[in-house]
């Protein structure tokens, strides 16, 4: 039976939690679940049969954590995956079998050290090993880049249907900050169905599912937790309540239902009964143009500015930066454009002296590391475009295609594969037409050809092209007329490189501003310009106010209500305006750390020339990190930015240490460990990075650490603070035993704990001093313990 067809005609019922059932079945503490496929296949088969008998249409193979990083080798991973699929196939008794793929357990760049290509390769091996399944389920993802690597591996190494889900918090974001809408826009082109699983109960997930539904046409999947666990790991939503809550999902057109943590066959039995008596509901949505990064959605519901500065054409400093591989300069340009009001950033590596494909990929990586704006991939080479799109976390724009058949047929399939929007230049092999009518005819061809590749009109942005008015004055009017005609004819967006109009003229900004204003009123949606030029952004702000896009002129008033407007245009006898000061070294270092910029170290060196090292730490570095932490807590910064800021601060601490005697800048020693039986250390590694970059010495004992080893390390070093991590419910007893041993052997050592399976009540029950829900809290605990920082309420 074909799963895609089955999904179109039925409400599909998946099985429920596997770890919960293993625990009920007496899984020994410390056992890696995927190894049981080889050592105790009957235990695995019993769980599968229980879910099959409860009415599940799909049995999920026990492969969630089966990858070479967690199992130790590629060979063992392959054996575990093949065995898991075979066990599920036999136990499923004719039902569909899903190859289950979870996170690798390590952070991808720029948050971690795992590269996109390495992640892709790991996932590809799992997909190939699980080729005998009926479908692929990629689940519990939190990082959009990692999800994209898994989706591409599945698509490019298998013909099986691919479903994917991410795990969201109450805020509607994953723990890395990925927004539900950004997930939907990025995953939909690569998956057959998308949705949510884990972390929350069904009632809490409903708003997240509604937001995803606004941005995708794909079937929706929901596998909620049975609520939240108490201190005894009993979940607070019963099977009856769970089934009742799922009615709301089915009414909204959700087609795939199942359970995650805390659910059992009783929950699936209830979903089966609900699905059998509920007719599938068809969904409809109003398609809207939008692009996104992992954390920022930019709906194209008004004028949006594309920043043009990361482009070597006509920009000597950028050209030199690319030739010298000076990516700090590139990052500064990205940050400055974002701060000036750009909504999207153009990235271009078009220099004959460099490897355009390799440099374009590097540009994407470096810009995404410091800036959360969506990207426009500015390139005409299909292979370079694809390489950049693969590594773009979000939905990008491809700039560009034109009316030439060879260009359309080379680039449009790439844009369609990744769900990117595409800019269509109204020119062809004959060049740029002289009349608006001819340009509109080329736009017709581009829109029609894009449709044949599955690219809808709202993802086509037409560039009616600008010629310099100094050479061909009539062309300015033709461009404006072409914009008006295209907007009347199609539901497309229009884009234009504005500054070309004034080439060869003095005081070019005068002409640029006038033409930009005229183009906006003609229907220009996406001006490509330099947002650092005040007149450009003033013209855009004024248009938004005059056109009604800026309701009640609120944004205009907020931006310009209390400032003196400056001009970059010089009259014949005027002196150049003074260059605004960049601020004091203290202000600069705060900004550099806030933005995660490597040049923070150079600024720190300047401070150290005039201030004692410890004063630099206390008055500049720690306050800057604390401000970043506060923004993280408020939800205005997310995990990638938190880690980038910590990395930037570490460069400063390294500079400080060089000015002190050995160990002079050390703020305290902390022992960290993932407890015995648990091989998941991604959370611990994040905490280590942040604590080290606050200046603490961290003794990282690794993962699967016995209680005796933790106690010995703390006792030997006279350690005052120990951090323990656990991700699996089955390993929390090992955490409790570790804390008990620490109390006996190191009574002065305080203990903080964290991990997805913990909460304050559970942490209190096992004897911890603090429960740290994230790395930021762990830093506050460390400051309290070692430096009499602000009190952090203890659990006991």
Short mmCIF file of N, CA and C in Angstrom, two decimals, residues 65-204:
data_model
loop_
_atom_site.label_atom_id
_atom_site.label_comp_id
_atom_site.label_asym_id
_atom_site.label_seq_id
_atom_site.Cartn_x
_atom_site.Cartn_y
_atom_site.Cartn_z
N UNK A 65 17.48 7.26 18.22
CA UNK A 65 18.85 7.68 18.52
C UNK A 65 19.91 6.87 17.81
N UNK A 66 19.51 6.17 16.75
CA UNK A 66 20.46 5.30 16.05
C UNK A 66 21.27 6.11 15.05
N UNK A 67 22.38 6.66 15.52
CA UNK A 67 23.34 7.28 14.60
C UNK A 67 24.74 7.01 15.11
N UNK A 68 25.72 7.21 14.28
CA UNK A 68 27.08 6.81 14.62
C UNK A 68 27.65 7.58 15.79
N UNK A 69 27.18 8.80 16.03
CA UNK A 69 27.68 9.58 17.16
C UNK A 69 27.20 8.99 18.49
N UNK A 70 25.97 8.49 18.52
CA UNK A 70 25.42 7.96 19.76
C UNK A 70 25.78 6.48 19.97
N UNK A 71 25.89 5.72 18.88
CA UNK A 71 26.17 4.30 19.01
C UNK A 71 27.66 3.97 18.87
N UNK A 72 28.46 4.95 18.55
CA UNK A 72 29.89 4.74 18.57
C UNK A 72 30.55 4.41 17.26
N UNK A 73 29.80 3.85 16.32
CA UNK A 73 30.39 3.53 15.02
C UNK A 73 29.30 3.44 13.98
N UNK A 74 29.69 3.64 12.72
CA UNK A 74 28.76 3.55 11.61
C UNK A 74 28.28 2.10 11.44
N UNK A 75 29.16 1.15 11.68
CA UNK A 75 28.79 -0.26 11.51
C UNK A 75 27.71 -0.67 12.50
N UNK A 76 27.89 -0.30 13.77
CA UNK A 76 26.88 -0.67 14.76
C UNK A 76 25.56 0.05 14.49
N UNK A 77 25.65 1.30 14.03
CA UNK A 77 24.44 2.04 13.68
C UNK A 77 23.67 1.29 12.59
N UNK A 78 24.36 0.88 11.54
CA UNK A 78 23.71 0.16 10.45
C UNK A 78 23.05 -1.11 10.91
N UNK A 79 23.73 -1.86 11.77
CA UNK A 79 23.15 -3.11 12.27
C UNK A 79 21.90 -2.84 13.11
N UNK A 80 21.97 -1.82 13.97
CA UNK A 80 20.83 -1.50 14.83
C UNK A 80 19.63 -1.05 14.02
N UNK A 81 19.87 -0.24 12.98
CA UNK A 81 18.77 0.26 12.15
C UNK A 81 18.13 -0.88 11.37
N UNK A 82 18.92 -1.69 10.74
CA UNK A 82 18.36 -2.80 9.95
C UNK A 82 17.57 -3.76 10.84
N UNK A 83 18.11 -4.04 12.02
CA UNK A 83 17.39 -4.93 12.95
C UNK A 83 16.09 -4.30 13.41
N UNK A 84 16.11 -3.00 13.68
CA UNK A 84 14.91 -2.32 14.17
C UNK A 84 13.80 -2.37 13.14
N UNK A 85 14.12 -2.11 11.88
CA UNK A 85 13.10 -2.13 10.83
C UNK A 85 12.54 -3.53 10.67
N UNK A 86 13.40 -4.54 10.75
CA UNK A 86 12.93 -5.93 10.62
C UNK A 86 12.01 -6.31 11.77
N UNK A 87 12.37 -5.91 12.98
CA UNK A 87 11.51 -6.21 14.15
C UNK A 87 10.16 -5.53 14.00
N UNK A 88 10.17 -4.25 13.62
CA UNK A 88 8.91 -3.52 13.46
C UNK A 88 8.07 -4.13 12.34
N UNK A 89 8.72 -4.53 11.27
CA UNK A 89 7.98 -5.12 10.14
C UNK A 89 7.23 -6.37 10.57
N UNK A 90 7.87 -7.23 11.33
CA UNK A 90 7.23 -8.47 11.76
C UNK A 90 6.12 -8.18 12.76
N UNK A 91 6.39 -7.27 13.70
CA UNK A 91 5.39 -6.98 14.74
C UNK A 91 4.22 -6.17 14.21
N UNK A 92 4.42 -5.40 13.13
CA UNK A 92 3.38 -4.52 12.61
C UNK A 92 2.23 -5.27 11.97
N UNK A 93 2.49 -6.48 11.53
CA UNK A 93 1.44 -7.32 10.95
C UNK A 93 0.67 -6.59 9.85
N UNK A 94 1.41 -6.12 8.85
CA UNK A 94 0.78 -5.50 7.69
C UNK A 94 0.61 -4.01 7.77
N UNK A 95 0.92 -3.41 8.90
CA UNK A 95 0.82 -1.95 9.02
C UNK A 95 2.09 -1.29 8.45
N UNK A 96 2.00 0.02 8.29
CA UNK A 96 3.17 0.75 7.79
C UNK A 96 4.27 0.77 8.86
N UNK A 97 5.52 0.76 8.40
CA UNK A 97 6.67 0.87 9.30
C UNK A 97 7.42 2.15 8.97
N UNK A 98 7.68 2.96 9.99
CA UNK A 98 8.39 4.23 9.82
C UNK A 98 9.81 4.12 10.35
N UNK A 99 10.77 4.56 9.55
CA UNK A 99 12.14 4.74 10.03
C UNK A 99 12.17 6.03 10.83
N UNK A 100 12.52 5.93 12.11
CA UNK A 100 12.49 7.09 13.01
C UNK A 100 13.88 7.71 13.09
N UNK A 101 13.97 9.02 12.81
CA UNK A 101 15.25 9.73 12.85
C UNK A 101 15.14 10.92 13.80
N UNK A 102 15.94 10.90 14.84
CA UNK A 102 15.97 12.01 15.79
C UNK A 102 17.24 12.83 15.65
N UNK A 103 17.43 13.83 16.50
CA UNK A 103 18.62 14.68 16.43
C UNK A 103 19.90 13.88 16.66
N UNK A 104 20.98 14.35 16.10
CA UNK A 104 22.28 13.69 16.24
C UNK A 104 22.78 13.76 17.67
N UNK A 105 22.49 14.86 18.34
CA UNK A 105 22.97 15.02 19.71
C UNK A 105 24.14 15.97 19.82
N UNK A 106 24.53 16.60 18.71
CA UNK A 106 25.58 17.61 18.72
C UNK A 106 25.09 18.83 17.96
N UNK A 107 25.54 20.01 18.38
CA UNK A 107 25.12 21.24 17.73
C UNK A 107 25.86 21.45 16.42
N UNK A 108 25.12 21.94 15.42
CA UNK A 108 25.73 22.30 14.15
C UNK A 108 26.32 23.70 14.22
N UNK A 109 27.26 23.97 13.31
CA UNK A 109 27.78 25.33 13.20
C UNK A 109 26.64 26.31 12.90
N UNK A 110 26.66 27.53 13.38
CA UNK A 110 27.73 28.14 14.15
C UNK A 110 27.61 27.93 15.66
N UNK A 111 26.52 27.30 16.13
CA UNK A 111 26.37 27.08 17.56
C UNK A 111 27.36 26.05 18.07
N UNK A 112 27.66 25.03 17.25
CA UNK A 112 28.57 23.97 17.65
C UNK A 112 29.65 23.76 16.62
N UNK A 113 30.23 22.56 16.63
CA UNK A 113 31.36 22.29 15.74
C UNK A 113 30.99 21.34 14.60
N UNK A 114 29.83 20.70 14.67
CA UNK A 114 29.43 19.77 13.62
C UNK A 114 29.05 20.54 12.37
N UNK A 115 29.66 20.19 11.23
CA UNK A 115 29.34 20.91 9.99
C UNK A 115 28.06 20.38 9.38
N UNK A 116 27.47 21.17 8.51
CA UNK A 116 26.25 20.76 7.81
C UNK A 116 26.52 19.48 7.01
N UNK A 117 27.64 19.43 6.32
CA UNK A 117 27.95 18.27 5.49
C UNK A 117 28.13 17.01 6.34
N UNK A 118 28.75 17.15 7.52
CA UNK A 118 28.91 16.00 8.41
C UNK A 118 27.55 15.50 8.88
N UNK A 119 26.67 16.43 9.25
CA UNK A 119 25.33 16.04 9.68
C UNK A 119 24.58 15.34 8.56
N UNK A 120 24.66 15.90 7.37
CA UNK A 120 24.01 15.29 6.20
C UNK A 120 24.50 13.86 6.00
N UNK A 121 25.79 13.66 6.10
CA UNK A 121 26.38 12.34 5.88
C UNK A 121 25.90 11.34 6.93
N UNK A 122 25.80 11.78 8.18
CA UNK A 122 25.31 10.90 9.25
C UNK A 122 23.87 10.49 8.99
N UNK A 123 23.04 11.46 8.62
CA UNK A 123 21.63 11.14 8.33
C UNK A 123 21.51 10.24 7.09
N UNK A 124 22.31 10.51 6.07
CA UNK A 124 22.23 9.71 4.85
C UNK A 124 22.51 8.24 5.13
N UNK A 125 23.46 7.97 6.01
CA UNK A 125 23.76 6.57 6.34
C UNK A 125 22.57 5.90 7.02
N UNK A 126 21.90 6.62 7.92
CA UNK A 126 20.72 6.06 8.60
C UNK A 126 19.62 5.78 7.58
N UNK A 127 19.40 6.72 6.67
CA UNK A 127 18.36 6.55 5.65
C UNK A 127 18.64 5.32 4.80
N UNK A 128 19.87 5.15 4.38
CA UNK A 128 20.21 3.99 3.55
C UNK A 128 20.07 2.68 4.31
N UNK A 129 20.46 2.70 5.59
CA UNK A 129 20.33 1.49 6.40
C UNK A 129 18.87 1.12 6.63
N UNK A 130 18.00 2.13 6.65
CA UNK A 130 16.57 1.88 6.90
C UNK A 130 15.73 1.82 5.65
N UNK A 131 16.31 1.47 4.53
CA UNK A 131 15.62 1.52 3.23
C UNK A 131 14.42 0.58 3.14
N UNK A 132 14.31 -0.40 4.04
CA UNK A 132 13.19 -1.34 3.98
C UNK A 132 11.95 -0.84 4.71
N UNK A 133 12.01 0.35 5.27
CA UNK A 133 10.81 0.94 5.90
C UNK A 133 9.85 1.43 4.81
N UNK A 134 8.65 1.83 5.23
CA UNK A 134 7.64 2.34 4.30
C UNK A 134 7.65 3.86 4.22
N UNK A 135 8.17 4.50 5.23
CA UNK A 135 8.22 5.96 5.27
C UNK A 135 9.30 6.37 6.26
N UNK A 136 9.65 7.64 6.23
CA UNK A 136 10.68 8.19 7.12
C UNK A 136 10.05 9.27 7.98
N UNK A 137 10.25 9.17 9.29
CA UNK A 137 9.78 10.18 10.23
C UNK A 137 10.99 10.85 10.87
N UNK A 138 11.18 12.13 10.57
CA UNK A 138 12.24 12.94 11.20
C UNK A 138 11.57 13.75 12.30
N UNK A 139 11.97 13.53 13.54
CA UNK A 139 11.18 14.10 14.65
C UNK A 139 12.05 14.72 15.74
N UNK A 140 11.37 15.49 16.61
CA UNK A 140 11.95 16.08 17.80
C UNK A 140 13.13 16.98 17.47
N UNK A 141 13.10 17.62 16.33
CA UNK A 141 14.18 18.53 15.94
C UNK A 141 13.96 19.91 16.58
N UNK A 142 15.07 20.55 16.92
CA UNK A 142 15.00 21.90 17.48
C UNK A 142 15.78 22.91 16.65
N UNK A 143 16.75 22.42 15.88
CA UNK A 143 17.61 23.28 15.07
C UNK A 143 17.19 23.15 13.60
N UNK A 144 16.81 24.27 12.99
CA UNK A 144 16.32 24.23 11.61
C UNK A 144 17.40 23.76 10.63
N UNK A 145 18.65 24.10 10.89
CA UNK A 145 19.74 23.66 10.01
C UNK A 145 19.89 22.14 10.08
N UNK A 146 19.79 21.57 11.26
CA UNK A 146 19.89 20.12 11.40
C UNK A 146 18.71 19.43 10.73
N UNK A 147 17.52 19.99 10.90
CA UNK A 147 16.35 19.43 10.22
C UNK A 147 16.54 19.45 8.71
N UNK A 148 17.07 20.55 8.18
CA UNK A 148 17.26 20.65 6.74
C UNK A 148 18.27 19.61 6.25
N UNK A 149 19.33 19.37 7.02
CA UNK A 149 20.31 18.35 6.65
C UNK A 149 19.64 16.98 6.61
N UNK A 150 18.77 16.69 7.58
CA UNK A 150 18.09 15.40 7.61
C UNK A 150 17.11 15.26 6.46
N UNK A 151 16.36 16.32 6.17
CA UNK A 151 15.40 16.27 5.07
C UNK A 151 16.10 16.04 3.73
N UNK A 152 17.20 16.74 3.51
CA UNK A 152 17.92 16.57 2.25
C UNK A 152 18.51 15.17 2.14
N UNK A 153 19.02 14.66 3.24
CA UNK A 153 19.56 13.29 3.22
C UNK A 153 18.47 12.30 2.89
N UNK A 154 17.27 12.50 3.45
CA UNK A 154 16.16 11.59 3.17
C UNK A 154 15.72 11.69 1.73
N UNK A 155 15.60 12.90 1.22
CA UNK A 155 15.13 13.11 -0.15
C UNK A 155 16.13 12.59 -1.18
N UNK A 156 17.40 12.75 -0.90
CA UNK A 156 18.42 12.42 -1.89
C UNK A 156 18.96 10.99 -1.79
N UNK A 157 18.53 10.27 -0.77
CA UNK A 157 18.99 8.88 -0.61
C UNK A 157 17.83 7.89 -0.49
N UNK A 158 16.62 8.36 -0.80
CA UNK A 158 15.47 7.48 -0.69
C UNK A 158 14.30 8.05 -1.48
N UNK A 159 13.41 7.17 -1.91
CA UNK A 159 12.16 7.58 -2.56
C UNK A 159 10.99 7.48 -1.60
N UNK A 160 11.24 7.14 -0.34
CA UNK A 160 10.15 6.96 0.63
C UNK A 160 9.50 8.30 0.99
N UNK A 161 8.23 8.28 1.37
CA UNK A 161 7.60 9.50 1.90
C UNK A 161 8.36 9.99 3.13
N UNK A 162 8.44 11.30 3.29
CA UNK A 162 9.19 11.89 4.40
C UNK A 162 8.27 12.80 5.21
N UNK A 163 8.16 12.53 6.50
CA UNK A 163 7.40 13.37 7.42
C UNK A 163 8.39 13.98 8.40
N UNK A 164 8.11 15.17 8.89
CA UNK A 164 9.04 15.77 9.85
C UNK A 164 8.28 16.60 10.87
N UNK A 165 8.87 16.68 12.06
CA UNK A 165 8.27 17.50 13.11
C UNK A 165 9.37 18.12 13.96
N UNK A 166 9.05 19.27 14.53
CA UNK A 166 9.96 19.93 15.45
C UNK A 166 9.29 20.00 16.82
N UNK A 167 10.08 20.23 17.84
CA UNK A 167 9.56 20.29 19.20
C UNK A 167 9.59 21.73 19.69
N UNK A 168 8.41 22.25 20.01
CA UNK A 168 8.24 23.67 20.33
C UNK A 168 7.94 23.88 21.81
N UNK A 169 8.37 25.02 22.30
CA UNK A 169 8.05 25.43 23.66
C UNK A 169 6.79 26.29 23.64
N UNK A 170 6.33 26.67 24.83
CA UNK A 170 5.09 27.44 24.94
C UNK A 170 5.15 28.75 24.15
N UNK A 171 6.35 29.27 23.94
CA UNK A 171 6.53 30.52 23.22
C UNK A 171 6.25 30.39 21.73
N UNK A 172 6.10 29.16 21.24
CA UNK A 172 5.93 28.95 19.81
C UNK A 172 7.25 28.84 19.08
N UNK A 173 8.34 28.68 19.84
CA UNK A 173 9.67 28.52 19.26
C UNK A 173 10.34 27.27 19.83
N UNK A 174 11.29 26.73 19.08
CA UNK A 174 12.10 25.64 19.61
C UNK A 174 13.14 26.23 20.56
N UNK A 175 13.92 25.37 21.23
CA UNK A 175 14.87 25.92 22.20
C UNK A 175 16.01 26.68 21.52
N UNK A 176 16.23 26.47 20.23
CA UNK A 176 17.22 27.27 19.50
C UNK A 176 16.61 28.56 18.95
N UNK A 177 15.31 28.76 19.15
CA UNK A 177 14.66 30.00 18.71
C UNK A 177 13.92 29.89 17.40
N UNK A 178 13.91 28.72 16.76
CA UNK A 178 13.21 28.57 15.48
C UNK A 178 11.72 28.80 15.66
N UNK A 179 11.16 29.68 14.84
CA UNK A 179 9.74 30.01 14.92
C UNK A 179 8.92 29.02 14.11
N UNK A 180 7.67 28.80 14.52
CA UNK A 180 6.80 27.83 13.85
C UNK A 180 6.61 28.17 12.38
N UNK A 181 6.41 29.44 12.07
CA UNK A 181 6.22 29.84 10.67
C UNK A 181 7.47 29.60 9.85
N UNK A 182 8.64 29.86 10.44
CA UNK A 182 9.91 29.64 9.72
C UNK A 182 10.11 28.16 9.43
N UNK A 183 9.76 27.32 10.39
CA UNK A 183 9.80 25.88 10.17
C UNK A 183 8.91 25.48 9.01
N UNK A 184 7.69 25.99 9.00
CA UNK A 184 6.73 25.61 7.95
C UNK A 184 7.24 26.02 6.57
N UNK A 185 7.74 27.24 6.44
CA UNK A 185 8.21 27.71 5.14
C UNK A 185 9.43 26.94 4.65
N UNK A 186 10.29 26.54 5.56
CA UNK A 186 11.54 25.87 5.18
C UNK A 186 11.33 24.38 4.91
N UNK A 187 10.52 23.72 5.73
CA UNK A 187 10.38 22.27 5.63
C UNK A 187 9.37 21.83 4.57
N UNK A 188 8.37 22.65 4.29
CA UNK A 188 7.29 22.22 3.40
C UNK A 188 7.76 21.77 2.01
N UNK A 189 8.72 22.46 1.37
CA UNK A 189 9.13 22.00 0.04
C UNK A 189 9.81 20.64 0.04
N UNK A 190 10.36 20.22 1.18
CA UNK A 190 11.16 19.00 1.24
C UNK A 190 10.44 17.83 1.90
N UNK A 191 9.30 18.06 2.52
CA UNK A 191 8.60 17.01 3.26
C UNK A 191 7.21 16.75 2.69
N UNK A 192 6.71 15.54 2.91
CA UNK A 192 5.35 15.19 2.49
C UNK A 192 4.32 15.61 3.53
N UNK A 193 4.75 15.75 4.77
CA UNK A 193 3.88 16.22 5.84
C UNK A 193 4.77 16.83 6.92
N UNK A 194 4.26 17.83 7.63
CA UNK A 194 5.05 18.47 8.67
C UNK A 194 4.20 18.67 9.91
N UNK A 195 4.85 18.87 11.04
CA UNK A 195 4.07 19.08 12.25
C UNK A 195 4.91 19.22 13.49
N UNK A 196 4.32 18.81 14.63
CA UNK A 196 4.94 19.02 15.94
C UNK A 196 4.92 17.72 16.72
N UNK A 197 5.87 17.61 17.63
CA UNK A 197 5.85 16.49 18.58
C UNK A 197 6.59 16.89 19.84
N UNK A 198 6.33 16.15 20.91
CA UNK A 198 7.07 16.26 22.17
C UNK A 198 6.87 17.61 22.87
N UNK A 199 7.54 17.77 23.97
CA UNK A 199 7.69 19.00 24.77
C UNK A 199 6.43 19.48 25.48
N UNK A 200 5.27 19.46 24.82
CA UNK A 200 4.05 20.02 25.41
C UNK A 200 2.88 19.06 25.25
N UNK A 201 1.83 19.33 26.03
CA UNK A 201 0.60 18.57 25.88
C UNK A 201 -0.22 19.09 24.71
N UNK A 202 -1.29 18.40 24.34
CA UNK A 202 -2.05 18.78 23.15
C UNK A 202 -2.67 20.18 23.23
N UNK A 203 -3.17 20.56 24.37
CA UNK A 203 -3.80 21.89 24.47
C UNK A 203 -2.77 22.99 24.23
N UNK A 204 -1.55 22.81 24.77
CA UNK A 204 -0.52 23.83 24.61
C UNK A 204 0.02 23.89 23.18
#
